[in-house]
Amino acid sequence: MASILDEYEDSLSRSASLQQSRANVGIPHSGYVNARLEKETPIFNKQRIDFTPPEKINSLVVSCNQLCMSLGRDTLFRIDLGKADEPNQVELGRKDEARVYKMFLDHTGSHLVIALNTSECLYLNRSAQKVRTLSRWKGHLIESVGWNKFLGSETNTGPILVGTVQGQIYEAEISVSEGSLFSTNPDQYFRLVYSLEEEAGPTPVCCLEIERALDGKCFIIATTRKRLFQFVGKVPEGTEQQGFGFVFGLHADHLPSFREFPASFGYSEIAFYTPKLRSSPRSFAWMMGNGVLYGTLDYGRPDSILSDERVWEYPSDVDVAANKPISIVLTQFHFLLLLPDRVKAVCTLNGQVVFQDLFLEKFGSLKRMIKDPTVGQIWIHTEKVVFRYHVQRESRDVWKMYMNINKFDLAKEYCKDRPECLDIVLAREAEHSFQNKRYLDSAKCYALTQNYFEEIALKFIEAKQEEALMEFLLKKLASLKSSEKTQTTLLTTWLTELYLNRLGALEGDTSKRNLYEETREKFCSFLSSPRNKECLFNNRASIYELLASHGDTEHMVYFSVIMQDYERVVAHHCQHDDYDEALNVLTRHRDEKLFYKFSPVLIQHIPKKVVDAWISMGTKLDARKLIPALVNYSQSGSTQQISEAIRYMEFCVCELEETEQAIHNYLLSLYALCRPDSLLSYLEQAGTNPNRIHYDLKYALRLCAEHGHHRACVHVYKVMELYEEAVDLALQVDVDLAKSCADLPEEDEELRKKLWLKIARHVVQEEKDVKKAMACLSSCNLLKIEDVLPFFPDFVTIDHFKEAICNSLEDYNRHIEELKREMEEATQSAKRIREDIQEMRNKYGSVEPQEKCAACDFPLLNRPFYLFLCGHMFHYDCLFQAVFPNLPAYKQAKLEDLQKKLGATSQPSKAHHRPKDTDATSLGKGQQSREQIKADIDDIVAAECVYCGELMIRSIDKPFIDPQKYEEERQSWL
């Protein structure tokens, strides 16, 4: 441990000297520069038990928290350590001079075997208060007992093994019958199964241990003074209760496997270590004359379970002749030796003494040391005192031991929860790997340490180990935090440069092609790593410069794809005439901006594929922005090129239903240039409603005229309602087309007649076809023969249109007859009207004196009034006020003018106002004018009842309160 601390102090001093140099480099070193190994409590912490025995302690055993000790000659003291304040004392009941030789307690703490020096044995169960004699065991001095951990219970031990001083091994079974009326012997049987010997003859069986593997194979370990025997055999299934006779029977004819050592101090002892949560031991330590044989137990081996054996000699200060070890206890990493006056703990990893505890003389000589296999506590006793050791964090310094013997994986395993120690182990492992020229392993370890970044990097540079340096940088980059952006940028850029240098060096060497491919894959993985994505994106300009400086276009394209810089990727493919791949990139990523930018170039070389890509994009592309590319492309005049442009424009118009005028105008221009038949079909499909046509009519007309497409021009004229121009142009193409145009202005008969006259003149004067001219008369009912006659030349005979003249005369006769009939009907109607007027003059209505005005509810007869056929009666002024606001503006003005004229007349009327039935012929000229004015007023005001006529119907949606006066009305209600 001292050497480790010295090295650590040296490293701290070196760190302090380099502290100033770290300010120039941004790689952090947040670690354990100022850390010190903590002062911890001892691993083996001794505690004296507060117990003063009334007599000398002869023997002590502990198992499963049950402690049993023999006091004096005849007393047995039992303590349940879970209830230490409730001890139990049992008397052996011996009257002779017999004393306790040894005691054996099973793993459950239930069965206690007491061997007496008179070759007798006693038995005491945990639940019993009285010892019982094992009669079948009499005559044998018991040296060891091998308990059955697999079949034993609290009332039955199952088959067990018993070793004697004479070297005999017996098989026995002890059972306690509960509730029996008659006392029976607890020992079920006691039979000899084997005898052990050494060169000199029979020898005591010092220790016995029974273990079983998972496959049912049974292992029995027996030790003598100098030998360690192993009995191996598989007990037949179903015969476990029959004991171990079958295993020993396999070695009846030959000696079992054993280890022997020459030296002996008259006895030996073996200890086992069983980890927690396991039922079988993992390691053993056998204390014998030559030292301590330590090893592990491997239950998978066929003949011997002892593995990794090693003999640790006793410490130099132990005099085996005069100061022999008494007992041994094994823990996970140490074995403890009990000497007469002290305890020594030796590490099983290096054989060094790591702990020593000297006992005072006043306590007396140490007698025995045992370990509770269940709890793990260690007990030591003298004749007067009992001590207990607690084992605390035994593995705390194990990492140092493993590190010093270069077992770094195990060292890291035992300091993974102590970062400061783990850093020391990693640094040592890195240095060890570097010295052994395992540079990659060294780099991986250095990256996990808190050592200075600059030192390590320079170390690999000086050793010219570029690959190891890259590994170190990669590991260091992976350990940086997201907030350490500067350091991340530095490492990322440096690694990129190193990768490019290495690829450049390997590319030209054909013998290292596999290494080149491997490095290339690593570089691609580095560029595409999600962890590095943000840093690479923020510094992509620098990465592009590095890639360009090395001329590595392949990885530049790869990096551009990762950065989603598809513009650079497409531009690269275009520069290298790889237009198909450029289009594939555009199609995969569907970026409309890139389509707009690169379409002018791509369509010049792969027009069909580009148009297919445009169509696949659908509405994501704005066709208006692609028109410049199509215009440049179609200017070459090739029919195939124009066809591709037309295909996309037709897709936009027909499938996407584009309404942009620019798109329709461009499609028109393409049709006019290359497909005149499609031009007319397109125009006809667009319809004749100017409001629903998406192309520019004037542009279409000019375009069709420039290319001589007269039929298309005629159609455009028709849509523009320029029928005269349409007929004039149609007459140059086809008379039937002109006729279809002449019939279009259906509501304007004068214009239709004019257009048909144009057609007739053309037929007569240009085509000189009288029959066709006569056909025009039959096609249009507005033309008469007299309209057409002026167009014929003088030499035309009447025979050509005799029939037409006769038809015209007949039409005139029919028209005259219709006029006569209409005049007679008019005369009859006038007669009936006069009769109705005369009848109305004699019609009257009666008004009662109590009748009131329907509007103001005042007596009706007080003022001039109106009586309607519906029965409603109104004062003149009340009706006027109700009707006037609802009259049209022009009637309001006329009514005001009439009232002014009425007021200007000199003769007032004192009689009641009479309606229009007054006979105007009996009055003078002035009176006639006044009465006429009043009649005109009546025609406006009293045209209908204000409550029953159209006025009431029209006012149904008007609010009750005038909106302009609403606020005033609302305030009046508050």
mmCIF file with all atom_site columns, C-alpha atoms in Angstrom, residues 705-858:
data_model
loop_
_atom_site.group_PDB
_atom_site.id
_atom_site.type_symbol
_atom_site.label_atom_id
_atom_site.label_alt_id
_atom_site.label_comp_id
_atom_site.label_asym_id
_atom_site.label_entity_id
_atom_site.label_seq_id
_atom_site.pdbx_PDB_ins_code
_atom_site.Cartn_x
_atom_site.Cartn_y
_atom_site.Cartn_z
_atom_site.occupancy
_atom_site.B_iso_or_equiv
_atom_site.pdbx_formal_charge
_atom_site.auth_seq_id
_atom_site.auth_comp_id
_atom_site.auth_asym_id
_atom_site.auth_atom_id
_atom_site.pdbx_PDB_model_num
ATOM 1   C CA . ALA A 1 705 ? -53.085  35.570 -85.769  1.00 0.00 ? 705 ALA A CA 1
ATOM 2   C CA . GLU A 1 706 ? -49.270  35.502 -85.906  1.00 0.00 ? 706 GLU A CA 1
ATOM 3   C CA . HIS A 1 707 ? -49.281  31.780 -86.654  1.00 0.00 ? 707 HIS A CA 1
ATOM 4   C CA . GLY A 1 708 ? -52.218  31.971 -89.094  1.00 0.00 ? 708 GLY A CA 1
ATOM 5   C CA . HIS A 1 709 ? -54.618  29.821 -87.063  1.00 0.00 ? 709 HIS A CA 1
ATOM 6   C CA . HIS A 1 710 ? -57.821  31.450 -88.345  1.00 0.00 ? 710 HIS A CA 1
ATOM 7   C CA . ARG A 1 711 ? -60.293  29.048 -86.833  1.00 0.00 ? 711 ARG A CA 1
ATOM 8   C CA . ALA A 1 712 ? -58.715  29.619 -83.432  1.00 0.00 ? 712 ALA A CA 1
ATOM 9   C CA . CYS A 1 713 ? -58.898  33.382 -84.033  1.00 0.00 ? 713 CYS A CA 1
ATOM 10  C CA . VAL A 1 714 ? -62.593  33.076 -84.876  1.00 0.00 ? 714 VAL A CA 1
ATOM 11  C CA . HIS A 1 715 ? -63.164  31.202 -81.603  1.00 0.00 ? 715 HIS A CA 1
ATOM 12  C CA . VAL A 1 716 ? -61.373  33.901 -79.616  1.00 0.00 ? 716 VAL A CA 1
ATOM 13  C CA . TYR A 1 717 ? -63.418  36.620 -81.367  1.00 0.00 ? 717 TYR A CA 1
ATOM 14  C CA . LYS A 1 718 ? -66.587  34.770 -80.394  1.00 0.00 ? 718 LYS A CA 1
ATOM 15  C CA . VAL A 1 719 ? -65.452  34.603 -76.751  1.00 0.00 ? 719 VAL A CA 1
ATOM 16  C CA . MET A 1 720 ? -64.668  38.326 -76.850  1.00 0.00 ? 720 MET A CA 1
ATOM 17  C CA . GLU A 1 721 ? -68.162  38.933 -78.365  1.00 0.00 ? 721 GLU A CA 1
ATOM 18  C CA . LEU A 1 722 ? -66.601  40.628 -81.388  1.00 0.00 ? 722 LEU A CA 1
ATOM 19  C CA . TYR A 1 723 ? -69.074  38.952 -83.718  1.00 0.00 ? 723 TYR A CA 1
ATOM 20  C CA . GLU A 1 724 ? -68.535  41.183 -86.743  1.00 0.00 ? 724 GLU A CA 1
ATOM 21  C CA . GLU A 1 725 ? -64.783  40.484 -86.697  1.00 0.00 ? 725 GLU A CA 1
ATOM 22  C CA . ALA A 1 726 ? -65.515  36.796 -86.140  1.00 0.00 ? 726 ALA A CA 1
ATOM 23  C CA . VAL A 1 727 ? -67.846  36.673 -89.156  1.00 0.00 ? 727 VAL A CA 1
ATOM 24  C CA . ASP A 1 728 ? -65.444  38.620 -91.345  1.00 0.00 ? 728 ASP A CA 1
ATOM 25  C CA . LEU A 1 729 ? -62.583  36.247 -90.514  1.00 0.00 ? 729 LEU A CA 1
ATOM 26  C CA . ALA A 1 730 ? -64.780  33.156 -90.702  1.00 0.00 ? 730 ALA A CA 1
ATOM 27  C CA . LEU A 1 731 ? -65.893  34.094 -94.222  1.00 0.00 ? 731 LEU A CA 1
ATOM 28  C CA . GLN A 1 732 ? -62.251  33.752 -95.233  1.00 0.00 ? 732 GLN A CA 1
ATOM 29  C CA . VAL A 1 733 ? -62.253  30.191 -93.902  1.00 0.00 ? 733 VAL A CA 1
ATOM 30  C CA . ASP A 1 734 ? -65.703  28.667 -94.132  1.00 0.00 ? 734 ASP A CA 1
ATOM 31  C CA . VAL A 1 735 ? -69.218  30.079 -94.705  1.00 0.00 ? 735 VAL A CA 1
ATOM 32  C CA . ASP A 1 736 ? -70.715  27.538 -92.323  1.00 0.00 ? 736 ASP A CA 1
ATOM 33  C CA . LEU A 1 737 ? -68.345  28.778 -89.609  1.00 0.00 ? 737 LEU A CA 1
ATOM 34  C CA . ALA A 1 738 ? -69.511  32.324 -90.331  1.00 0.00 ? 738 ALA A CA 1
ATOM 35  C CA . LYS A 1 739 ? -73.149  31.228 -90.046  1.00 0.00 ? 739 LYS A CA 1
ATOM 36  C CA . SER A 1 740 ? -72.487  29.703 -86.602  1.00 0.00 ? 740 SER A CA 1
ATOM 37  C CA . CYS A 1 741 ? -70.980  33.021 -85.533  1.00 0.00 ? 741 CYS A CA 1
ATOM 38  C CA . ALA A 1 742 ? -73.881  35.070 -86.916  1.00 0.00 ? 742 ALA A CA 1
ATOM 39  C CA . ASP A 1 743 ? -76.415  33.282 -84.729  1.00 0.00 ? 743 ASP A CA 1
ATOM 40  C CA . LEU A 1 744 ? -74.549  33.995 -81.475  1.00 0.00 ? 744 LEU A CA 1
ATOM 41  C CA . PRO A 1 745 ? -75.979  37.458 -80.591  1.00 0.00 ? 745 PRO A CA 1
ATOM 42  C CA . GLU A 1 746 ? -79.437  36.057 -79.882  1.00 0.00 ? 746 GLU A CA 1
ATOM 43  C CA . GLU A 1 747 ? -80.727  39.100 -78.018  1.00 0.00 ? 747 GLU A CA 1
ATOM 44  C CA . ASP A 1 748 ? -79.567  41.656 -80.581  1.00 0.00 ? 748 ASP A CA 1
ATOM 45  C CA . GLU A 1 749 ? -81.693  41.021 -83.686  1.00 0.00 ? 749 GLU A CA 1
ATOM 46  C CA . GLU A 1 750 ? -80.360  44.060 -85.491  1.00 0.00 ? 750 GLU A CA 1
ATOM 47  C CA . LEU A 1 751 ? -76.779  42.783 -85.119  1.00 0.00 ? 751 LEU A CA 1
ATOM 48  C CA . ARG A 1 752 ? -77.789  39.300 -86.180  1.00 0.00 ? 752 ARG A CA 1
ATOM 49  C CA . LYS A 1 753 ? -79.454  40.705 -89.263  1.00 0.00 ? 753 LYS A CA 1
ATOM 50  C CA . LYS A 1 754 ? -76.367  42.729 -90.028  1.00 0.00 ? 754 LYS A CA 1
ATOM 51  C CA . LEU A 1 755 ? -74.135  39.657 -89.700  1.00 0.00 ? 755 LEU A CA 1
ATOM 52  C CA . TRP A 1 756 ? -76.365  37.576 -91.958  1.00 0.00 ? 756 TRP A CA 1
ATOM 53  C CA . LEU A 1 757 ? -76.379  40.364 -94.499  1.00 0.00 ? 757 LEU A CA 1
ATOM 54  C CA . LYS A 1 758 ? -72.573  40.202 -94.481  1.00 0.00 ? 758 LYS A CA 1
ATOM 55  C CA . ILE A 1 759 ? -72.782  36.494 -95.151  1.00 0.00 ? 759 ILE A CA 1
ATOM 56  C CA . ALA A 1 760 ? -75.377  37.012 -97.912  1.00 0.00 ? 760 ALA A CA 1
ATOM 57  C CA . ARG A 1 761 ? -73.295  39.733 -99.586  1.00 0.00 ? 761 ARG A CA 1
ATOM 58  C CA . HIS A 1 762 ? -70.239  37.454 -99.432  1.00 0.00 ? 762 HIS A CA 1
ATOM 59  C CA . VAL A 1 763 ? -72.158  34.567 -100.956 1.00 0.00 ? 763 VAL A CA 1
ATOM 60  C CA . VAL A 1 764 ? -73.672  36.716 -103.696 1.00 0.00 ? 764 VAL A CA 1
ATOM 61  C CA . GLN A 1 765 ? -70.744  38.977 -104.513 1.00 0.00 ? 765 GLN A CA 1
ATOM 62  C CA . GLU A 1 766 ? -67.770  36.757 -103.779 1.00 0.00 ? 766 GLU A CA 1
ATOM 63  C CA . GLU A 1 767 ? -69.033  33.264 -104.446 1.00 0.00 ? 767 GLU A CA 1
ATOM 64  C CA . LYS A 1 768 ? -71.771  34.381 -106.913 1.00 0.00 ? 768 LYS A CA 1
ATOM 65  C CA . ASP A 1 769 ? -73.911  31.491 -105.753 1.00 0.00 ? 769 ASP A CA 1
ATOM 66  C CA . VAL A 1 770 ? -77.633  32.433 -105.902 1.00 0.00 ? 770 VAL A CA 1
ATOM 67  C CA . LYS A 1 771 ? -78.800  29.121 -104.456 1.00 0.00 ? 771 LYS A CA 1
ATOM 68  C CA . LYS A 1 772 ? -76.543  29.497 -101.475 1.00 0.00 ? 772 LYS A CA 1
ATOM 69  C CA . ALA A 1 773 ? -77.835  33.046 -101.046 1.00 0.00 ? 773 ALA A CA 1
ATOM 70  C CA . MET A 1 774 ? -81.369  31.746 -101.012 1.00 0.00 ? 774 MET A CA 1
ATOM 71  C CA . ALA A 1 775 ? -80.235  29.166 -98.406  1.00 0.00 ? 775 ALA A CA 1
ATOM 72  C CA . CYS A 1 776 ? -79.145  32.075 -96.237  1.00 0.00 ? 776 CYS A CA 1
ATOM 73  C CA . LEU A 1 777 ? -82.688  33.426 -96.362  1.00 0.00 ? 777 LEU A CA 1
ATOM 74  C CA . SER A 1 778 ? -84.032  30.107 -95.084  1.00 0.00 ? 778 SER A CA 1
ATOM 75  C CA . SER A 1 779 ? -81.343  29.917 -92.372  1.00 0.00 ? 779 SER A CA 1
ATOM 76  C CA . CYS A 1 780 ? -82.204  33.282 -90.845  1.00 0.00 ? 780 CYS A CA 1
ATOM 77  C CA . ASN A 1 781 ? -85.787  34.441 -90.342  1.00 0.00 ? 781 ASN A CA 1
ATOM 78  C CA . LEU A 1 782 ? -84.634  38.047 -90.029  1.00 0.00 ? 782 LEU A CA 1
ATOM 79  C CA . LEU A 1 783 ? -83.669  38.377 -93.694  1.00 0.00 ? 783 LEU A CA 1
ATOM 80  C CA . LYS A 1 784 ? -86.198  39.158 -96.383  1.00 0.00 ? 784 LYS A CA 1
ATOM 81  C CA . ILE A 1 785 ? -85.850  38.939 -100.069 1.00 0.00 ? 785 ILE A CA 1
ATOM 82  C CA . GLU A 1 786 ? -85.915  42.678 -100.358 1.00 0.00 ? 786 GLU A CA 1
ATOM 83  C CA . ASP A 1 787 ? -82.818  42.826 -98.048  1.00 0.00 ? 787 ASP A CA 1
ATOM 84  C CA . VAL A 1 788 ? -80.861  40.594 -100.348 1.00 0.00 ? 788 VAL A CA 1
ATOM 85  C CA . LEU A 1 789 ? -82.035  41.899 -103.756 1.00 0.00 ? 789 LEU A CA 1
ATOM 86  C CA . PRO A 1 790 ? -79.668  44.908 -103.792 1.00 0.00 ? 790 PRO A CA 1
ATOM 87  C CA . PHE A 1 791 ? -76.687  42.529 -103.654 1.00 0.00 ? 791 PHE A CA 1
ATOM 88  C CA . PHE A 1 792 ? -77.618  40.745 -106.870 1.00 0.00 ? 792 PHE A CA 1
ATOM 89  C CA . PRO A 1 793 ? -76.348  42.058 -110.216 1.00 0.00 ? 793 PRO A CA 1
ATOM 90  C CA . ASP A 1 794 ? -78.743  43.464 -112.740 1.00 0.00 ? 794 ASP A CA 1
ATOM 91  C CA . PHE A 1 795 ? -78.497  40.543 -115.147 1.00 0.00 ? 795 PHE A CA 1
ATOM 92  C CA . VAL A 1 796 ? -79.882  38.013 -112.621 1.00 0.00 ? 796 VAL A CA 1
ATOM 93  C CA . THR A 1 797 ? -83.353  36.831 -113.732 1.00 0.00 ? 797 THR A CA 1
ATOM 94  C CA . ILE A 1 798 ? -86.311  36.626 -111.356 1.00 0.00 ? 798 ILE A CA 1
ATOM 95  C CA . ASP A 1 799 ? -86.537  32.886 -111.857 1.00 0.00 ? 799 ASP A CA 1
ATOM 96  C CA . HIS A 1 800 ? -83.723  32.361 -109.389 1.00 0.00 ? 800 HIS A CA 1
ATOM 97  C CA . PHE A 1 801 ? -85.665  33.817 -106.478 1.00 0.00 ? 801 PHE A CA 1
ATOM 98  C CA . LYS A 1 802 ? -89.273  33.593 -107.631 1.00 0.00 ? 802 LYS A CA 1
ATOM 99  C CA . GLU A 1 803 ? -90.078  31.210 -104.864 1.00 0.00 ? 803 GLU A CA 1
ATOM 100 C CA . ALA A 1 804 ? -88.488  33.501 -102.310 1.00 0.00 ? 804 ALA A CA 1
ATOM 101 C CA . ILE A 1 805 ? -90.564  36.482 -103.487 1.00 0.00 ? 805 ILE A CA 1
ATOM 102 C CA . CYS A 1 806 ? -93.773  34.442 -103.279 1.00 0.00 ? 806 CYS A CA 1
ATOM 103 C CA . ASN A 1 807 ? -92.884  33.319 -99.780  1.00 0.00 ? 807 ASN A CA 1
ATOM 104 C CA . SER A 1 808 ? -92.212  36.922 -98.798  1.00 0.00 ? 808 SER A CA 1
ATOM 105 C CA . LEU A 1 809 ? -95.598  38.099 -100.119 1.00 0.00 ? 809 LEU A CA 1
ATOM 106 C CA . GLU A 1 810 ? -97.328  35.328 -98.249  1.00 0.00 ? 810 GLU A CA 1
ATOM 107 C CA . ASP A 1 811 ? -95.557  36.367 -95.076  1.00 0.00 ? 811 ASP A CA 1
ATOM 108 C CA . TYR A 1 812 ? -96.740  39.962 -95.543  1.00 0.00 ? 812 TYR A CA 1
ATOM 109 C CA . ASN A 1 813 ? -100.342 38.787 -95.970  1.00 0.00 ? 813 ASN A CA 1
ATOM 110 C CA . ARG A 1 814 ? -100.139 36.739 -92.817  1.00 0.00 ? 814 ARG A CA 1
ATOM 111 C CA . HIS A 1 815 ? -98.713  39.691 -90.960  1.00 0.00 ? 815 HIS A CA 1
ATOM 112 C CA . ILE A 1 816 ? -101.518 42.002 -92.135  1.00 0.00 ? 816 ILE A CA 1
ATOM 113 C CA . GLU A 1 817 ? -104.128 39.506 -90.957  1.00 0.00 ? 817 GLU A CA 1
ATOM 114 C CA . GLU A 1 818 ? -102.460 39.283 -87.554  1.00 0.00 ? 818 GLU A CA 1
ATOM 115 C CA . LEU A 1 819 ? -102.510 43.102 -87.257  1.00 0.00 ? 819 LEU A CA 1
ATOM 116 C CA . LYS A 1 820 ? -106.220 43.213 -88.072  1.00 0.00 ? 820 LYS A CA 1
ATOM 117 C CA . ARG A 1 821 ? -106.967 40.610 -85.431  1.00 0.00 ? 821 ARG A CA 1
ATOM 118 C CA . GLU A 1 822 ? -104.936 42.499 -82.814  1.00 0.00 ? 822 GLU A CA 1
ATOM 119 C CA . MET A 1 823 ? -106.773 45.777 -83.623  1.00 0.00 ? 823 MET A CA 1
ATOM 120 C CA . GLU A 1 824 ? -110.143 44.131 -83.112  1.00 0.00 ? 824 GLU A CA 1
ATOM 121 C CA . GLU A 1 825 ? -108.974 42.708 -79.793  1.00 0.00 ? 825 GLU A CA 1
ATOM 122 C CA . ALA A 1 826 ? -107.754 46.167 -78.725  1.00 0.00 ? 826 ALA A CA 1
ATOM 123 C CA . THR A 1 827 ? -111.115 47.718 -79.575  1.00 0.00 ? 827 THR A CA 1
ATOM 124 C CA . GLN A 1 828 ? -112.979 45.160 -77.507  1.00 0.00 ? 828 GLN A CA 1
ATOM 125 C CA . SER A 1 829 ? -110.585 45.692 -74.566  1.00 0.00 ? 829 SER A CA 1
ATOM 126 C CA . ALA A 1 830 ? -111.093 49.486 -74.661  1.00 0.00 ? 830 ALA A CA 1
ATOM 127 C CA . LYS A 1 831 ? -114.858 49.001 -74.659  1.00 0.00 ? 831 LYS A CA 1
ATOM 128 C CA . ARG A 1 832 ? -114.711 46.761 -71.588  1.00 0.00 ? 832 ARG A CA 1
ATOM 129 C CA . ILE A 1 833 ? -112.493 49.242 -69.790  1.00 0.00 ? 833 ILE A CA 1
ATOM 130 C CA . ARG A 1 834 ? -114.889 52.101 -70.340  1.00 0.00 ? 834 ARG A CA 1
ATOM 131 C CA . GLU A 1 835 ? -117.692 49.980 -68.962  1.00 0.00 ? 835 GLU A CA 1
ATOM 132 C CA . ASP A 1 836 ? -115.638 49.153 -65.874  1.00 0.00 ? 836 ASP A CA 1
ATOM 133 C CA . ILE A 1 837 ? -114.850 52.847 -65.317  1.00 0.00 ? 837 ILE A CA 1
ATOM 134 C CA . GLN A 1 838 ? -118.521 53.759 -65.498  1.00 0.00 ? 838 GLN A CA 1
ATOM 135 C CA . GLU A 1 839 ? -119.334 51.034 -63.031  1.00 0.00 ? 839 GLU A CA 1
ATOM 136 C CA . MET A 1 840 ? -116.665 52.239 -60.612  1.00 0.00 ? 840 MET A CA 1
ATOM 137 C CA . ARG A 1 841 ? -118.080 55.772 -60.674  1.00 0.00 ? 841 ARG A CA 1
ATOM 138 C CA . ASN A 1 842 ? -121.320 54.521 -59.201  1.00 0.00 ? 842 ASN A CA 1
ATOM 139 C CA . LYS A 1 843 ? -119.598 52.472 -56.464  1.00 0.00 ? 843 LYS A CA 1
ATOM 140 C CA . TYR A 1 844 ? -119.653 53.827 -52.888  1.00 0.00 ? 844 TYR A CA 1
ATOM 141 C CA . GLY A 1 845 ? -118.903 52.911 -49.290  1.00 0.00 ? 845 GLY A CA 1
ATOM 142 C CA . SER A 1 846 ? -120.586 53.890 -46.000  1.00 0.00 ? 846 SER A CA 1
ATOM 143 C CA . VAL A 1 847 ? -118.714 55.371 -43.037  1.00 0.00 ? 847 VAL A CA 1
ATOM 144 C CA . GLU A 1 848 ? -120.194 55.457 -39.550  1.00 0.00 ? 848 GLU A CA 1
ATOM 145 C CA . PRO A 1 849 ? -119.817 58.602 -37.458  1.00 0.00 ? 849 PRO A CA 1
ATOM 146 C CA . GLN A 1 850 ? -117.848 56.752 -34.802  1.00 0.00 ? 850 GLN A CA 1
ATOM 147 C CA . GLU A 1 851 ? -115.274 55.367 -37.253  1.00 0.00 ? 851 GLU A CA 1
ATOM 148 C CA . LYS A 1 852 ? -111.667 56.195 -36.392  1.00 0.00 ? 852 LYS A CA 1
ATOM 149 C CA . CYS A 1 853 ? -108.477 56.550 -38.352  1.00 0.00 ? 853 CYS A CA 1
ATOM 150 C CA . ALA A 1 854 ? -106.510 53.247 -38.456  1.00 0.00 ? 854 ALA A CA 1
ATOM 151 C CA . ALA A 1 855 ? -103.245 55.135 -37.967  1.00 0.00 ? 855 ALA A CA 1
ATOM 152 C CA . CYS A 1 856 ? -103.888 57.839 -35.311  1.00 0.00 ? 856 CYS A CA 1
ATOM 153 C CA . ASP A 1 857 ? -107.093 56.363 -33.764  1.00 0.00 ? 857 ASP A CA 1
ATOM 154 C CA . PHE A 1 858 ? -108.839 59.795 -33.884  1.00 0.00 ? 858 PHE A CA 1
#
